[in-house]
Every structure is written in structure tokens, then in C-alpha cells.
Amino acid sequence: MTKLAQWLWALALLGSVWAALTMGALGLELPLSCREVLWPLPAYLLVSAGCYALGTVGYRVATFHDCEDAARELQSQIQEARADLARRGMRF
Amino acid sequence: MASKEASRTPPRSRREPGGRAPRQDKYSVLLPTYNERENLPLIVWLLVKSFSESGINYEIIIIDDGSPDGTRDVAEQLEKIYGSDKILLRPREKKLGLGTAYIHGMKHASGNYIVIMDADLSHHPKFIPEFIRKQKEGNFDIVSGTRYKGNGGVYGWDLKRKLISRGANFVTQILLRPGASDLTGSFRLYRKEVLQKLIEKCVSKGYVFQMEMIVRARQLNYSIGEVPISFVDRVYGESKLGGNEIVSFLKGLLTLFATT
């Protein structure tokens, strides 16, 4: 099964559970407070997924390592390499 | 440096001992180049330093795609300096893409492991011994360098670039759940037969090619280890990330999402 199919299956499953519950197709007598939460639940989930995504990406951007040391080390090794290669007869 | 090189044993005489015979491991580095005359001598020097300091049996295969800037001439000089058993030149006439460069290089590789990396100094050879240690530790089929974990990171990226990179990575992780944290990086160690199999399967190009390799690896149940790396963006030459790259990345991502 492709990843797309997995997503569609999961969405269809959740969607139908939600639809069945909100429309009362199962014949369950849910208390009013439950139904009030249930009805806009997909919108809440969507918004919180969006917040999670923004928060995660923002946090990861903020904590992305800047490898200053690696860049400095590389620069000094480049000097060393040039000198060594020139000594071995390399024409740049 | 020289004394360690002398102690290396030539394992050529028994190439196919049927599986994991106790022959010494050899690592073939594939370096596809296009207009890298500035960087090539430096990356080769760093590779030689890193390998000989850790006493690893290696060869470096330079696949130059007809660079007009004289990369080939530089490569020939390097071959003279380090010897044609260490530096193998396998040029091609013109630019033919990364996947075919790996196939071409692998035909000439005598190692049982293949290291692929960029020749533009953004990937530092000092990590290769760590890749090898990691591979042995978990007997992995693939070891991938990652900028997104542990001490990994980047240098020379502005906020926008970081945002795009992290954003693209996040979306990719959600959609593909590939089991590796850095999909677009191209600093990896493969068992030779694994790389061969993967290249056969992969159809995409550019950034997406590296991503597809990992996704296919998961499909084929290959094991993947990860080593944090620092990515120092191109010292010489232009780094490329434009609107075109982003669009083709998204296309590739959605294609993989719908087909794998």
C-alpha cells in the first residue's frame, strides 16, 4: 500500500467514525455536551496539527546548529592542504 | 602517513569469496565532479589524510563529466601524486546525471563498501571513519550522514534557507515516514551490492534522487544507521537553491508519496 493510500484509509476511517457519531447513525444517545464538542472536532484537530507543525519547524529552525568550528577547521585545513600539495608538485 | 600505507595488504587475489569471508574491507569513494578544479585537490587531500590516519583501505574514484574548467587536468595531477591505485580517473564525455555517475563509478570500484559524497567540501571526510564505525556497530546496510540530529548542523545558511530546509524535512517526515532524518543529504556509506540494487530501482533526479534512495531502502528492508555531520556550505563556487529546486523537490516528494 502506498503512503497516499495509507493516508486516505486513515482519513476515511476517522471521517466515517466522526460522521456516524455526529449524525447519530449508531443510535447512541450521546449527552449534549459531548455532541457539542464532537461537531467541530475536525476543525480543532486541523488547527492543532497546524500549530504543532509551525511550533516544531520554528523550534528546529531556532535550534539548527551553526557549525562555526567546522568552518574554521576546514579553512585552516585548506591552507595546510594547499601548502602540502604545492610541496608535492601540484600546480593549482 | 607513508608508514601506514605501506602496511596495507592487497586483497585483490580473492575477490569473490562467497559472502562475508574474512577479507579486509575496502572503501571506494565515488566523487562525481563538474567544474570543481578548486575543490578537487582539497577534498582528495582531506580524504587521503582521513583514511591514512585511521588505517583504512580505500580508493577514490573521480568521475568528471567533461568539466570545461580543467578539473580533469587537476585530477590527473592528483593521480600522479597519490598513485593510480588510490586515485582512479573514470571521466565521461558530458554531464549525464548523478545516478549514472554512480553506476559508472561502481563498475570500476574494487571496494566492498561505497562512500558517496559531494566534492565541493560541504562534506568533510573526517566523518567517514565514524560512518565505518557506525556501520560495523549495527552491521548496517547504509549509513547516512544527518544534519538534523545530535551534533549535526550547517554552516553558511541564512534564516530563509534553514526554514526551507527544516520545513521540507518536516513535511517529508510526515508524508513518507522514511526512518532516516536526512533525506536530501548525499553523504552516505553503502554496501556495494545495496547501492547497486537501489540505483536500479531509483528513477528521480537531483535532490529527489537522494530521497528516493532512502525511501526505496526502507521498502527493501535495508537497515539504515545515522551519523551527525556538519555541513559547511560551498566554500568555492555558488550554492544552488532556487524556486526551480523547490518545485522539483515538491513534485518528487508527491510522486514518492503516491507511488511508494
CSV table of C-alpha atoms in Angstrom, one decimal:
chain,number,residue,atom,x,y,z
A,1,MET,CA,0.0,0.0,0.0
A,2,THR,CA,1.4,3.4,-0.9
A,3,LYS,CA,1.7,6.2,1.7
A,4,LEU,CA,-1.0,8.0,-0.1
A,5,ALA,CA,-3.4,5.1,0.2
A,6,GLN,CA,-2.5,4.7,3.9
A,7,TRP,CA,-3.4,8.4,4.5
A,8,LEU,CA,-6.7,8.0,2.6
A,9,TRP,CA,-7.6,4.9,4.5
A,10,ALA,CA,-6.9,6.6,7.8
A,11,LEU,CA,-8.8,9.7,6.9
A,12,ALA,CA,-11.8,7.7,5.6
A,13,LEU,CA,-11.9,5.7,8.7
A,14,LEU,CA,-11.7,8.6,11.1
A,15,GLY,CA,-14.1,10.6,8.9
A,16,SER,CA,-16.7,7.9,8.9
A,17,VAL,CA,-16.5,7.4,12.7
A,18,TRP,CA,-16.9,11.1,13.2
A,19,ALA,CA,-19.8,11.3,10.7
A,20,ALA,CA,-21.6,8.3,12.3
A,21,LEU,CA,-21.3,9.8,15.7
A,22,THR,CA,-22.4,13.3,14.8
A,23,MET,CA,-25.3,12.1,12.7
A,24,GLY,CA,-26.4,9.7,15.4
A,25,ALA,CA,-26.3,6.8,12.9
A,26,LEU,CA,-25.4,4.3,15.6
A,27,GLY,CA,-28.4,5.1,17.7
A,28,LEU,CA,-26.3,6.1,20.6
A,29,GLU,CA,-27.7,8.8,22.9
A,30,LEU,CA,-24.7,11.0,23.5
A,31,PRO,CA,-25.1,13.7,26.1
A,32,LEU,CA,-25.4,17.2,24.7
A,33,SER,CA,-22.0,18.4,25.9
A,34,CYS,CA,-20.3,15.5,24.0
A,35,ARG,CA,-22.1,16.3,20.8
A,36,GLU,CA,-21.2,20.0,21.1
A,37,VAL,CA,-17.5,19.0,21.3
A,38,LEU,CA,-17.8,16.4,18.6
A,39,TRP,CA,-19.3,18.5,15.9
A,40,PRO,CA,-16.4,21.0,15.4
A,41,LEU,CA,-13.7,18.4,16.4
A,42,PRO,CA,-12.1,18.1,12.8
A,43,ALA,CA,-11.6,21.8,12.8
A,44,TYR,CA,-9.9,21.7,16.2
A,45,LEU,CA,-7.7,18.9,15.1
A,46,LEU,CA,-6.7,20.7,11.9
A,47,VAL,CA,-5.8,23.8,13.8
A,48,SER,CA,-3.8,22.0,16.5
A,49,ALA,CA,-2.0,20.0,13.8
A,50,GLY,CA,-1.1,23.3,12.1
A,51,CYS,CA,0.1,24.7,15.4
A,52,TYR,CA,2.2,21.6,16.1
A,53,ALA,CA,3.7,21.9,12.6
A,54,LEU,CA,4.6,25.6,13.0
A,55,GLY,CA,5.9,25.1,16.5
A,56,THR,CA,8.1,22.1,15.6
A,57,VAL,CA,9.5,23.7,12.5
A,58,GLY,CA,10.1,27.0,14.3
A,59,TYR,CA,11.8,25.3,17.2
A,60,ARG,CA,14.0,23.3,14.8
A,61,VAL,CA,15.0,26.3,12.8
A,62,ALA,CA,15.9,28.2,16.1
A,63,THR,CA,18.0,25.3,17.3
A,64,PHE,CA,19.6,24.4,14.0
A,65,HIS,CA,23.3,24.1,14.8
A,66,ASP,CA,25.6,26.7,13.2
A,67,CYS,CA,28.9,24.8,12.8
A,68,GLU,CA,31.3,27.7,13.2
A,69,ASP,CA,34.0,25.4,14.4
A,70,ALA,CA,33.7,23.1,11.5
A,71,ALA,CA,34.0,26.0,9.1
A,72,ARG,CA,37.1,27.4,10.9
A,73,GLU,CA,38.7,23.9,11.0
A,74,LEU,CA,38.1,23.5,7.3
A,75,GLN,CA,39.6,26.8,6.4
A,76,SER,CA,42.8,26.0,8.3
A,77,GLN,CA,43.0,22.6,6.7
A,78,ILE,CA,42.6,24.1,3.3
A,79,GLN,CA,45.7,26.2,3.9
A,80,GLU,CA,47.5,23.1,5.1
A,81,ALA,CA,46.4,21.1,2.1
A,82,ARG,CA,47.5,23.8,-0.4
A,83,ALA,CA,50.9,24.0,1.1
A,84,ASP,CA,51.3,20.3,1.2
A,85,LEU,CA,50.1,19.7,-2.3
A,86,ALA,CA,52.3,22.5,-3.7
A,87,ARG,CA,55.3,20.8,-2.0
A,88,ARG,CA,54.4,17.6,-3.8
A,89,GLY,CA,54.4,19.4,-7.1
A,90,MET,CA,50.8,20.3,-7.6
A,91,ARG,CA,50.1,23.2,-9.9
A,92,PHE,CA,46.9,24.9,-9.0
B,1,MET,CA,51.3,8.9,6.8
B,2,ALA,CA,53.5,6.8,4.5
B,3,SER,CA,54.4,4.1,7.0
B,4,LYS,CA,50.7,3.2,7.5
B,5,GLU,CA,50.1,3.0,3.8
B,6,ALA,CA,52.9,0.5,3.4
B,7,SER,CA,51.3,-2.0,5.8
B,8,ARG,CA,48.2,-2.3,3.7
B,9,THR,CA,47.6,-5.8,2.2
B,10,PRO,CA,46.4,-6.2,-1.4
B,11,PRO,CA,43.2,-8.3,-1.1
B,12,ARG,CA,42.7,-8.4,-4.9
B,13,SER,CA,43.6,-12.0,-5.4
B,14,ARG,CA,40.4,-13.3,-3.8
B,15,ARG,CA,37.6,-11.0,-5.0
B,16,GLU,CA,34.6,-13.3,-4.6
B,17,PRO,CA,34.9,-15.5,-1.5
B,18,GLY,CA,31.2,-16.2,-1.4
B,19,GLY,CA,29.7,-13.7,1.1
B,20,ARG,CA,31.4,-12.5,4.3
B,21,ALA,CA,34.8,-14.1,4.1
B,22,PRO,CA,37.5,-12.6,6.3
B,23,ARG,CA,38.9,-10.4,3.6
B,24,GLN,CA,39.8,-6.9,4.5
B,25,ASP,CA,37.1,-4.3,3.9
B,26,LYS,CA,37.8,-1.7,1.2
B,27,TYR,CA,36.1,1.6,0.8
B,28,SER,CA,35.6,3.1,-2.6
B,29,VAL,CA,34.7,6.8,-2.6
B,30,LEU,CA,32.8,8.0,-5.6
B,31,LEU,CA,33.4,11.6,-6.4
B,32,PRO,CA,31.3,12.9,-9.3
B,33,THR,CA,32.7,16.3,-10.3
B,34,TYR,CA,31.7,19.1,-12.6
B,35,ASN,CA,33.8,22.3,-12.5
B,36,GLU,CA,35.5,21.5,-9.2
B,37,ARG,CA,39.1,22.4,-10.0
B,38,GLU,CA,39.4,24.5,-6.9
B,39,ASN,CA,37.8,21.9,-4.6
B,40,LEU,CA,39.0,18.6,-6.0
B,41,PRO,CA,42.7,18.7,-4.8
B,42,LEU,CA,41.5,19.8,-1.3
B,43,ILE,CA,38.8,17.1,-0.9
B,44,VAL,CA,41.3,14.5,-2.1
B,45,TRP,CA,43.9,15.7,0.3
B,46,LEU,CA,41.4,15.5,3.1
B,47,LEU,CA,40.2,12.1,2.1
B,48,VAL,CA,43.8,10.7,2.0
B,49,LYS,CA,44.5,12.3,5.4
B,50,SER,CA,41.4,10.9,7.0
B,51,PHE,CA,41.9,7.4,5.5
B,52,SER,CA,45.6,7.0,6.2
B,53,GLU,CA,45.3,8.4,9.8
B,54,SER,CA,42.7,5.7,10.6
B,55,GLY,CA,44.5,3.0,8.5
B,56,ILE,CA,41.5,2.3,6.3
B,57,ASN,CA,41.9,0.6,2.9
B,58,TYR,CA,40.5,2.9,0.2
B,59,GLU,CA,40.4,4.1,-3.3
B,60,ILE,CA,39.0,7.4,-4.7
B,61,ILE,CA,37.1,7.2,-8.0
B,62,ILE,CA,36.8,10.6,-9.7
B,63,ILE,CA,34.0,10.8,-12.3
B,64,ASP,CA,34.4,14.0,-14.1
B,65,ASP,CA,31.6,14.9,-16.5
B,66,GLY,CA,33.7,16.8,-19.1
B,67,SER,CA,34.2,19.9,-17.0
B,68,PRO,CA,35.3,22.9,-19.1
B,69,ASP,CA,37.4,24.4,-16.3
B,70,GLY,CA,40.2,21.8,-16.3
B,71,THR,CA,39.0,19.6,-13.4
B,72,ARG,CA,40.4,16.7,-15.4
B,73,ASP,CA,43.9,18.1,-15.5
B,74,VAL,CA,43.8,18.7,-11.8
B,75,ALA,CA,42.6,15.1,-11.3
B,76,GLU,CA,45.5,13.8,-13.4
B,77,GLN,CA,48.0,15.6,-11.3
B,78,LEU,CA,46.4,14.1,-8.2
B,79,GLU,CA,46.7,10.7,-9.7
B,80,LYS,CA,50.4,11.2,-10.2
B,81,ILE,CA,50.9,12.5,-6.6
B,82,TYR,CA,48.9,9.7,-4.8
B,83,GLY,CA,49.3,6.9,-7.3
B,84,SER,CA,46.8,5.3,-9.7
B,85,ASP,CA,45.9,2.6,-7.2
B,86,LYS,CA,44.5,5.2,-4.9
B,87,ILE,CA,43.1,7.8,-7.4
B,88,LEU,CA,41.1,6.3,-10.3
B,89,LEU,CA,40.0,8.6,-13.1
B,90,ARG,CA,36.9,7.5,-14.8
B,91,PRO,CA,35.7,10.6,-16.8
B,92,ARG,CA,32.8,10.8,-19.0
B,93,GLU,CA,32.2,12.9,-22.1
B,94,LYS,CA,29.4,15.2,-20.8
B,95,LYS,CA,27.1,15.8,-17.9
B,96,LEU,CA,24.9,12.8,-17.6
B,97,GLY,CA,23.4,13.0,-14.1
B,98,LEU,CA,24.2,11.7,-10.7
B,99,GLY,CA,22.6,8.2,-10.8
B,100,THR,CA,24.5,7.2,-13.9
B,101,ALA,CA,27.7,8.7,-12.5
B,102,TYR,CA,27.4,6.3,-9.6
B,103,ILE,CA,26.7,3.3,-11.9
B,104,HIS,CA,29.7,4.3,-14.0
B,105,GLY,CA,31.9,4.7,-10.9
B,106,MET,CA,30.8,1.5,-9.3
B,107,LYS,CA,31.7,-0.5,-12.4
B,108,HIS,CA,35.3,0.3,-11.6
B,109,ALA,CA,35.1,0.1,-7.8
B,110,SER,CA,37.0,-2.7,-6.2
B,111,GLY,CA,35.8,-1.9,-2.6
B,112,ASN,CA,33.0,-3.8,-0.9
B,113,TYR,CA,31.7,-0.6,0.5
B,114,ILE,CA,30.9,2.6,-1.4
B,115,VAL,CA,31.1,6.1,0.0
B,116,ILE,CA,29.2,8.8,-1.9
B,117,MET,CA,29.8,12.5,-1.1
B,118,ASP,CA,29.9,15.9,-2.7
B,119,ALA,CA,33.3,17.1,-4.0
B,120,ASP,CA,32.6,20.7,-3.0
B,121,LEU,CA,33.9,20.5,0.6
B,122,SER,CA,30.5,20.7,2.1
B,123,HIS,CA,31.0,17.1,3.3
B,124,HIS,CA,34.1,16.6,5.4
B,125,PRO,CA,36.0,13.3,5.1
B,126,LYS,CA,36.7,13.2,8.8
B,127,PHE,CA,33.2,11.7,9.2
B,128,ILE,CA,34.0,8.7,7.1
B,129,PRO,CA,35.8,6.8,9.9
B,130,GLU,CA,32.7,7.5,12.0
B,131,PHE,CA,30.4,6.1,9.3
B,132,ILE,CA,32.5,3.0,9.2
B,133,ARG,CA,32.4,2.5,13.0
B,134,LYS,CA,28.7,3.0,12.9
B,135,GLN,CA,28.3,0.5,10.1
B,136,LYS,CA,30.2,-2.2,12.0
B,137,GLU,CA,28.4,-1.4,15.2
B,138,GLY,CA,25.0,-2.2,13.8
B,139,ASN,CA,26.0,-4.2,10.7
B,140,PHE,CA,24.0,-1.6,8.8
B,141,ASP,CA,23.4,-1.8,5.0
B,142,ILE,CA,23.5,2.0,4.8
B,143,VAL,CA,25.0,4.7,7.0
B,144,SER,CA,23.7,8.2,6.3
B,145,GLY,CA,25.1,11.5,7.4
B,146,THR,CA,22.5,13.7,9.0
B,147,ARG,CA,22.4,17.5,9.5
B,148,TYR,CA,19.3,17.2,11.7
B,149,LYS,CA,20.4,15.1,14.6
B,150,GLY,CA,22.8,15.3,17.6
B,151,ASN,CA,25.8,17.5,16.9
B,152,GLY,CA,24.9,17.7,13.2
B,153,GLY,CA,24.3,21.1,11.6
B,154,VAL,CA,25.1,23.5,8.9
B,155,TYR,CA,27.3,26.5,8.2
B,156,GLY,CA,26.6,29.4,5.9
B,157,TRP,CA,22.9,29.2,5.8
B,158,ASP,CA,20.7,32.2,6.4
B,159,LEU,CA,17.3,32.0,8.1
B,160,LYS,CA,15.3,31.5,4.9
B,161,ARG,CA,17.5,28.6,3.9
B,162,LYS,CA,17.2,27.0,7.3
B,163,LEU,CA,13.4,27.5,7.3
B,164,ILE,CA,13.0,25.9,3.8
B,165,SER,CA,15.3,23.0,4.8
B,166,ARG,CA,13.5,22.3,8.1
B,167,GLY,CA,10.1,22.8,6.6
B,168,ALA,CA,10.8,20.5,3.7
B,169,ASN,CA,12.3,17.9,6.1
B,170,PHE,CA,9.2,18.1,8.4
B,171,VAL,CA,6.7,17.6,5.5
B,172,THR,CA,8.8,14.8,4.1
B,173,GLN,CA,9.0,13.0,7.5
B,174,ILE,CA,5.2,13.3,7.9
B,175,LEU,CA,4.3,12.1,4.5
B,176,LEU,CA,6.9,9.4,3.9
B,177,ARG,CA,8.0,8.2,7.4
B,178,PRO,CA,11.3,7.0,5.9
B,179,GLY,CA,13.1,6.0,9.0
B,180,ALA,CA,16.1,8.4,8.5
B,181,SER,CA,16.3,12.0,9.4
B,182,ASP,CA,18.2,13.5,6.5
B,183,LEU,CA,16.8,12.5,3.2
B,184,THR,CA,18.2,15.1,0.9
B,185,GLY,CA,21.8,14.8,2.1
B,186,SER,CA,24.2,12.9,-0.1
B,187,PHE,CA,26.9,11.9,2.3
B,188,ARG,CA,26.4,8.2,2.8
B,189,LEU,CA,28.1,4.8,3.1
B,190,TYR,CA,26.6,1.8,1.3
B,191,ARG,CA,27.3,-1.8,0.9
B,192,LYS,CA,28.2,-2.1,-2.7
B,193,GLU,CA,25.5,-4.6,-3.6
B,194,VAL,CA,22.9,-2.5,-1.8
B,195,LEU,CA,23.8,0.6,-3.7
B,196,GLN,CA,23.7,-1.3,-6.9
B,197,LYS,CA,20.2,-2.6,-6.1
B,198,LEU,CA,19.0,0.8,-5.1
B,199,ILE,CA,20.2,2.6,-8.1
B,200,GLU,CA,18.5,0.1,-10.3
B,201,LYS,CA,15.2,1.0,-8.6
B,202,CYS,CA,15.5,4.8,-8.5
B,203,VAL,CA,14.1,6.9,-11.2
B,204,SER,CA,14.3,10.5,-10.0
B,205,LYS,CA,17.0,13.2,-10.3
B,206,GLY,CA,18.7,15.8,-8.2
B,207,TYR,CA,17.6,16.2,-4.5
B,208,VAL,CA,14.8,13.8,-5.0
B,209,PHE,CA,17.3,11.1,-6.1
B,210,GLN,CA,18.9,11.0,-2.7
B,211,MET,CA,15.5,11.0,-1.0
B,212,GLU,CA,14.3,8.1,-3.2
B,213,MET,CA,17.3,6.1,-2.4
B,214,ILE,CA,16.4,6.1,1.3
B,215,VAL,CA,12.7,5.5,0.7
B,216,ARG,CA,13.5,2.5,-1.6
B,217,ALA,CA,15.9,1.3,1.0
B,218,ARG,CA,13.1,1.2,3.6
B,219,GLN,CA,10.9,-0.7,1.1
B,220,LEU,CA,13.6,-3.3,0.5
B,221,ASN,CA,14.1,-3.6,4.3
B,222,TYR,CA,17.7,-2.4,4.3
B,223,SER,CA,18.9,-1.2,7.7
B,224,ILE,CA,20.0,2.4,8.0
B,225,GLY,CA,22.3,3.9,10.6
B,226,GLU,CA,22.9,7.6,11.1
B,227,VAL,CA,25.9,9.8,12.0
B,228,PRO,CA,25.5,13.5,12.7
B,229,ILE,CA,27.6,15.6,10.3
B,230,SER,CA,28.4,19.3,9.9
B,231,PHE,CA,27.5,20.6,6.5
B,232,VAL,CA,29.7,23.6,5.5
B,233,ASP,CA,28.1,25.2,2.5
B,234,ARG,CA,30.2,25.6,-0.6
B,235,VAL,CA,33.4,27.5,0.1
B,236,TYR,CA,34.2,28.0,-3.5
B,237,GLY,CA,31.5,28.3,-6.1
B,238,GLU,CA,27.8,29.0,-6.0
B,239,SER,CA,25.4,27.1,-3.8
B,240,LYS,CA,22.2,26.5,-5.6
B,241,LEU,CA,18.7,26.6,-4.1
B,242,GLY,CA,16.2,28.4,-6.3
B,243,GLY,CA,12.5,28.3,-7.0
B,244,ASN,CA,13.1,25.6,-9.5
B,245,GLU,CA,14.7,23.3,-7.0
B,246,ILE,CA,11.8,23.8,-4.6
B,247,VAL,CA,9.2,23.0,-7.2
B,248,SER,CA,11.0,19.9,-8.4
B,249,PHE,CA,11.5,18.8,-4.8
B,250,LEU,CA,7.8,19.1,-4.1
B,251,LYS,CA,6.9,17.2,-7.3
B,252,GLY,CA,9.4,14.5,-6.4
B,253,LEU,CA,8.0,14.3,-2.9
B,254,LEU,CA,4.4,14.0,-4.1
B,255,THR,CA,5.4,11.4,-6.6
B,256,LEU,CA,7.1,9.3,-3.9
B,257,PHE,CA,4.1,9.8,-1.7
B,258,ALA,CA,1.7,8.5,-4.3
B,259,THR,CA,3.9,5.6,-5.6
B,260,THR,CA,5.7,4.1,-2.6
